[in-house]
mmCIF file of C-alpha atoms and ligand atoms in Angstrom:
data_model
loop_
_atom_site.group_PDB
_atom_site.id
_atom_site.type_symbol
_atom_site.label_atom_id
_atom_site.label_comp_id
_atom_site.label_asym_id
_atom_site.label_seq_id
_atom_site.Cartn_x
_atom_site.Cartn_y
_atom_site.Cartn_z
ATOM 1 C CA MET B 1 108.336 124.332 95.091
ATOM 2 C CA ASP B 2 105.436 126.183 96.679
ATOM 3 C CA THR B 3 103.076 125.981 93.798
ATOM 4 C CA GLN B 4 99.630 124.642 93.200
ATOM 5 C CA LYS B 5 98.463 123.211 89.902
ATOM 6 C CA LYS B 6 94.866 122.531 89.031
ATOM 7 C CA TYR B 7 93.613 120.121 86.369
ATOM 8 C CA ILE B 8 90.210 118.989 85.143
ATOM 9 C CA THR B 9 89.915 115.569 83.560
ATOM 10 C CA ASN B 10 86.885 114.392 81.595
ATOM 11 C CA ASN B 11 87.421 110.651 81.606
ATOM 12 C CA PHE B 12 89.609 108.060 83.315
ATOM 13 C CA GLN B 13 92.137 108.002 80.496
ATOM 14 C CA GLU B 14 92.858 111.700 80.981
ATOM 15 C CA THR B 15 93.520 111.064 84.660
ATOM 16 C CA GLN B 16 95.914 108.242 83.766
ATOM 17 C CA THR B 17 97.665 110.487 81.259
ATOM 18 C CA LEU B 18 98.071 113.166 83.923
ATOM 19 C CA GLY B 19 99.557 110.569 86.301
ATOM 20 C CA LYS B 20 102.019 109.524 83.623
ATOM 21 C CA LYS B 21 103.049 113.124 82.970
ATOM 22 C CA ILE B 22 103.644 113.784 86.670
ATOM 23 C CA ALA B 23 105.781 110.616 86.948
ATOM 24 C CA ILE B 24 107.953 111.759 84.068
ATOM 25 C CA GLU B 25 108.364 115.193 85.685
ATOM 26 C CA ILE B 26 109.376 113.561 88.961
ATOM 27 C CA LEU B 27 111.991 111.426 87.238
ATOM 28 C CA SER B 28 113.553 114.546 85.787
ATOM 29 C CA GLN B 29 113.778 116.361 89.137
ATOM 30 C CA LYS B 30 116.826 116.568 91.359
ATOM 31 C CA THR B 31 117.410 113.875 93.942
ATOM 32 C CA LYS B 32 116.324 114.384 97.535
ATOM 33 C CA ASN B 33 117.796 112.867 100.655
ATOM 34 C CA SER B 34 114.690 110.904 101.562
ATOM 35 C CA ALA B 35 111.896 109.156 99.682
ATOM 36 C CA LEU B 36 109.587 111.087 97.398
ATOM 37 C CA ILE B 37 106.048 110.886 98.762
ATOM 38 C CA LEU B 38 102.722 111.558 97.089
ATOM 39 C CA ALA B 39 99.680 111.851 99.361
ATOM 40 C CA LEU B 40 96.462 111.269 97.400
ATOM 41 C CA GLN B 41 93.330 112.637 99.051
ATOM 42 C CA GLY B 42 89.740 112.239 97.932
ATOM 43 C CA ASP B 43 86.632 110.134 98.354
ATOM 44 C CA LEU B 44 86.165 106.585 97.148
ATOM 45 C CA GLY B 45 85.889 106.596 93.378
ATOM 46 C CA ALA B 46 87.466 110.028 93.027
ATOM 47 C CA GLY B 47 90.253 108.662 90.834
ATOM 48 C CA LYS B 48 93.294 108.147 93.085
ATOM 49 C CA THR B 49 94.059 104.621 91.918
ATOM 50 C CA THR B 50 93.312 105.535 88.297
ATOM 51 C CA PHE B 51 95.892 108.338 88.526
ATOM 52 C CA LEU B 52 98.424 105.891 89.980
ATOM 53 C CA GLN B 53 97.885 103.482 87.078
ATOM 54 C CA GLY B 54 99.184 106.182 84.734
ATOM 55 C CA PHE B 55 101.828 107.223 87.230
ATOM 56 C CA ALA B 56 103.234 103.686 87.356
ATOM 57 C CA MET B 57 103.271 103.530 83.549
ATOM 58 C CA GLY B 58 105.321 106.733 83.559
ATOM 59 C CA LEU B 59 107.817 105.004 85.851
ATOM 60 C CA GLY B 60 108.084 102.150 83.367
ATOM 61 C CA ILE B 61 106.187 99.674 85.573
ATOM 62 C CA LYS B 62 104.329 97.095 83.498
ATOM 63 C CA GLU B 63 102.228 95.523 86.243
ATOM 64 C CA LYS B 64 98.771 96.977 86.647
ATOM 65 C CA ILE B 65 98.058 99.030 89.738
ATOM 66 C CA LEU B 66 94.890 97.757 91.424
ATOM 67 C CA SER B 67 92.826 98.939 94.328
ATOM 68 C CA PRO B 68 94.176 96.653 96.994
ATOM 69 C CA THR B 69 91.185 95.074 98.716
ATOM 70 C CA PHE B 70 92.930 93.521 101.669
ATOM 71 C CA ILE B 71 96.480 94.538 100.914
ATOM 72 C CA ILE B 72 97.673 97.785 102.431
ATOM 73 C CA MET B 73 101.001 97.950 100.633
ATOM 74 C CA LYS B 74 102.387 96.738 97.336
ATOM 75 C CA LYS B 75 105.966 97.175 96.149
ATOM 76 C CA PHE B 76 106.978 97.492 92.499
ATOM 77 C CA LYS B 77 110.412 97.613 90.904
ATOM 78 C CA ILE B 78 111.094 100.725 88.863
ATOM 79 C CA GLN B 79 113.056 100.211 85.692
ATOM 80 C CA THR B 80 116.170 102.323 85.763
ATOM 81 C CA SER B 81 116.449 102.533 82.013
ATOM 82 C CA SER B 82 114.918 101.138 78.867
ATOM 83 C CA LEU B 83 114.703 102.229 75.272
ATOM 84 C CA LYS B 84 111.026 103.013 75.692
ATOM 85 C CA MET B 85 111.467 105.312 78.678
ATOM 86 C CA LYS B 86 111.536 108.983 77.860
ATOM 87 C CA ILE B 87 113.864 109.734 80.751
ATOM 88 C CA LYS B 88 116.684 107.650 82.118
ATOM 89 C CA ASN B 89 116.209 107.178 85.811
ATOM 90 C CA PRO B 90 119.292 106.285 87.770
ATOM 91 C CA LYS B 91 117.956 107.275 91.187
ATOM 92 C CA PHE B 92 114.618 105.609 91.971
ATOM 93 C CA THR B 93 114.453 101.835 92.218
ATOM 94 C CA ASN B 94 111.210 101.081 94.094
ATOM 95 C CA PHE B 95 107.629 102.271 93.888
ATOM 96 C CA TYR B 96 105.391 101.619 96.908
ATOM 97 C CA HIS B 97 101.609 101.880 96.688
ATOM 98 C CA PHE B 98 99.936 102.247 100.090
ATOM 99 C CA ASP B 99 96.173 102.289 100.554
ATOM 100 C CA CYS B 100 95.394 103.127 104.180
ATOM 101 C CA TYR B 101 91.601 102.924 103.823
ATOM 102 C CA ARG B 102 91.391 99.788 105.906
ATOM 103 C CA LEU B 103 93.889 100.754 108.576
ATOM 104 C CA ASP B 104 92.374 100.981 112.045
ATOM 105 C CA LYS B 105 95.331 102.567 113.809
ATOM 106 C CA PRO B 106 98.169 104.572 112.228
ATOM 107 C CA LYS B 107 100.663 102.425 114.131
ATOM 108 C CA GLU B 108 99.724 99.328 112.133
ATOM 109 C CA ILE B 109 101.620 100.729 109.171
ATOM 110 C CA LEU B 110 104.872 100.712 111.135
ATOM 111 C CA GLU B 111 104.765 96.910 110.993
ATOM 112 C CA LEU B 112 105.281 97.254 107.248
ATOM 113 C CA SER B 113 108.629 99.045 107.782
ATOM 114 C CA PHE B 114 107.017 102.367 106.904
ATOM 115 C CA LYS B 115 109.715 104.425 108.663
ATOM 116 C CA GLU B 116 112.550 102.766 106.748
ATOM 117 C CA ILE B 117 110.683 103.024 103.459
ATOM 118 C CA ILE B 118 110.119 106.788 103.749
ATOM 119 C CA LEU B 119 113.771 107.422 104.616
ATOM 120 C CA ASN B 120 115.204 105.709 101.552
ATOM 121 C CA PRO B 121 115.844 108.214 98.719
ATOM 122 C CA GLU B 122 115.566 105.386 96.171
ATOM 123 C CA ASN B 123 111.832 105.054 96.913
ATOM 124 C CA ILE B 124 108.804 106.740 95.416
ATOM 125 C CA ILE B 125 105.746 106.266 97.627
ATOM 126 C CA ALA B 126 102.108 106.933 96.802
ATOM 127 C CA ILE B 127 99.663 106.901 99.708
ATOM 128 C CA GLU B 128 95.887 106.752 99.316
ATOM 129 C CA TRP B 129 93.953 107.853 102.431
ATOM 130 C CA PRO B 130 97.003 109.611 103.951
ATOM 131 C CA GLU B 131 94.688 111.200 106.580
ATOM 132 C CA LYS B 132 94.678 107.807 108.291
ATOM 133 C CA ILE B 133 98.396 108.027 109.069
ATOM 134 C CA LYS B 134 98.684 111.798 109.402
ATOM 135 C CA SER B 135 100.792 111.663 112.563
ATOM 136 C CA LEU B 136 103.416 109.494 110.838
ATOM 137 C CA LEU B 137 103.846 111.515 107.647
ATOM 138 C CA PRO B 138 106.827 113.777 107.038
ATOM 139 C CA LYS B 139 106.175 117.432 106.167
ATOM 140 C CA ASN B 140 107.700 117.265 102.747
ATOM 141 C CA LEU B 141 104.905 115.755 100.675
ATOM 142 C CA ILE B 142 103.358 116.298 97.295
ATOM 143 C CA ILE B 143 99.651 116.506 98.095
ATOM 144 C CA ILE B 144 97.201 115.600 95.346
ATOM 145 C CA LYS B 145 93.507 116.292 95.961
ATOM 146 C CA PHE B 146 90.839 114.576 93.874
ATOM 147 C CA LYS B 147 87.304 115.903 93.606
ATOM 148 C CA HIS B 148 84.473 114.019 91.997
ATOM 149 C CA PHE B 149 82.317 116.509 90.073
ATOM 150 C CA GLU B 150 80.202 114.615 87.612
ATOM 151 C CA GLU B 151 80.014 111.048 86.400
ATOM 152 C CA ASN B 152 83.315 111.309 84.507
ATOM 153 C CA LYS B 153 84.669 114.687 85.470
ATOM 154 C CA ARG B 154 87.295 115.157 88.170
ATOM 155 C CA GLU B 155 89.231 118.102 89.558
ATOM 156 C CA ILE B 156 92.800 117.275 90.512
ATOM 157 C CA ILE B 157 94.880 119.765 92.498
ATOM 158 C CA ILE B 158 98.574 119.172 93.004
ATOM 159 C CA ASP B 159 100.263 121.073 95.835
ATOM 160 C CA ASN B 160 103.897 121.653 96.570
ATOM 161 C CA PHE B 161 105.185 120.460 93.219
HETATM 162 P P1 ADP Y 201 89.788 105.868 94.171
HETATM 163 O O1 ADP Y 201 91.102 105.160 94.128
HETATM 164 O O2 ADP Y 201 89.912 107.346 94.404
HETATM 165 O O3 ADP Y 201 88.819 105.231 95.110
HETATM 166 P P2 ADP Y 201 89.435 104.762 91.508
HETATM 167 O O4 ADP Y 201 90.515 105.348 90.679
HETATM 168 O O5 ADP Y 201 89.617 103.368 92.010
HETATM 169 O O6 ADP Y 201 89.135 105.764 92.734
HETATM 170 O O7 ADP Y 201 88.052 104.798 90.751
HETATM 171 C C1 ADP Y 201 87.638 105.845 89.953
HETATM 172 C C2 ADP Y 201 86.516 105.337 89.085
HETATM 173 O O8 ADP Y 201 85.911 106.433 88.377
HETATM 174 C C3 ADP Y 201 87.002 104.348 88.051
HETATM 175 O O9 ADP Y 201 86.009 103.378 87.859
HETATM 176 C C4 ADP Y 201 87.177 105.221 86.809
HETATM 177 O O10 ADP Y 201 87.035 104.491 85.597
HETATM 178 C C5 ADP Y 201 86.024 106.196 86.980
HETATM 179 N N1 ADP Y 201 86.257 107.504 86.345
HETATM 180 C C6 ADP Y 201 85.392 108.160 85.548
HETATM 181 N N2 ADP Y 201 85.867 109.338 85.143
HETATM 182 C C7 ADP Y 201 87.098 109.459 85.704
HETATM 183 C C8 ADP Y 201 88.093 110.490 85.676
HETATM 184 N N3 ADP Y 201 87.926 111.650 84.985
HETATM 185 N N4 ADP Y 201 89.211 110.284 86.370
HETATM 186 C C9 ADP Y 201 89.382 109.149 87.094
HETATM 187 N N5 ADP Y 201 88.489 108.149 87.172
HETATM 188 C C10 ADP Y 201 87.337 108.292 86.479
HETATM 189 MG MG1 MG Y 202 91.891 103.634 95.350
#
């Protein structure tokens, strides 16, 4: 699991498609004994939320993932099986989307039961602006770095996956 994968996308749909593909790969992996965490790094507009829109689709979530303006965390139910889903998923039941952009102090996130959420192996957690809560993150993370090249071109590097 010490690999790095690099992708270039040329429009937002390609970034969503990549997110969907990664979700499907995650569903087919072996279970861990704590939550599965994605840390999404990159500037505003780099494509983190766009990636997560596709990622959520891959998990079978029908609600749209938005950039939370004032909300720091949103919880979604993951479907455990449906005819449409490519992979049956008996292990993950919740998807949490955190956006730490507006956090002033890392500690504030503890009020949202962050510690309990990251311990539960039934959870998949995606964190935008993980730098803001660096001291509270476990070591075992999938790090995804987004770089904004041109108007519609992005480089997306996935570490430790
Ligand atoms: P972030 O969450 O990193 O701040 P968003 O995903 O909210 O970024 O915004 C990215 C913006 O850039 C969206 O308006 C999206 O349509 C646009 N965009 C253009 N090209 C791409 C691409 N290749 N990948 C992702 N987003 C893109
Ligand atoms: Mg965002």
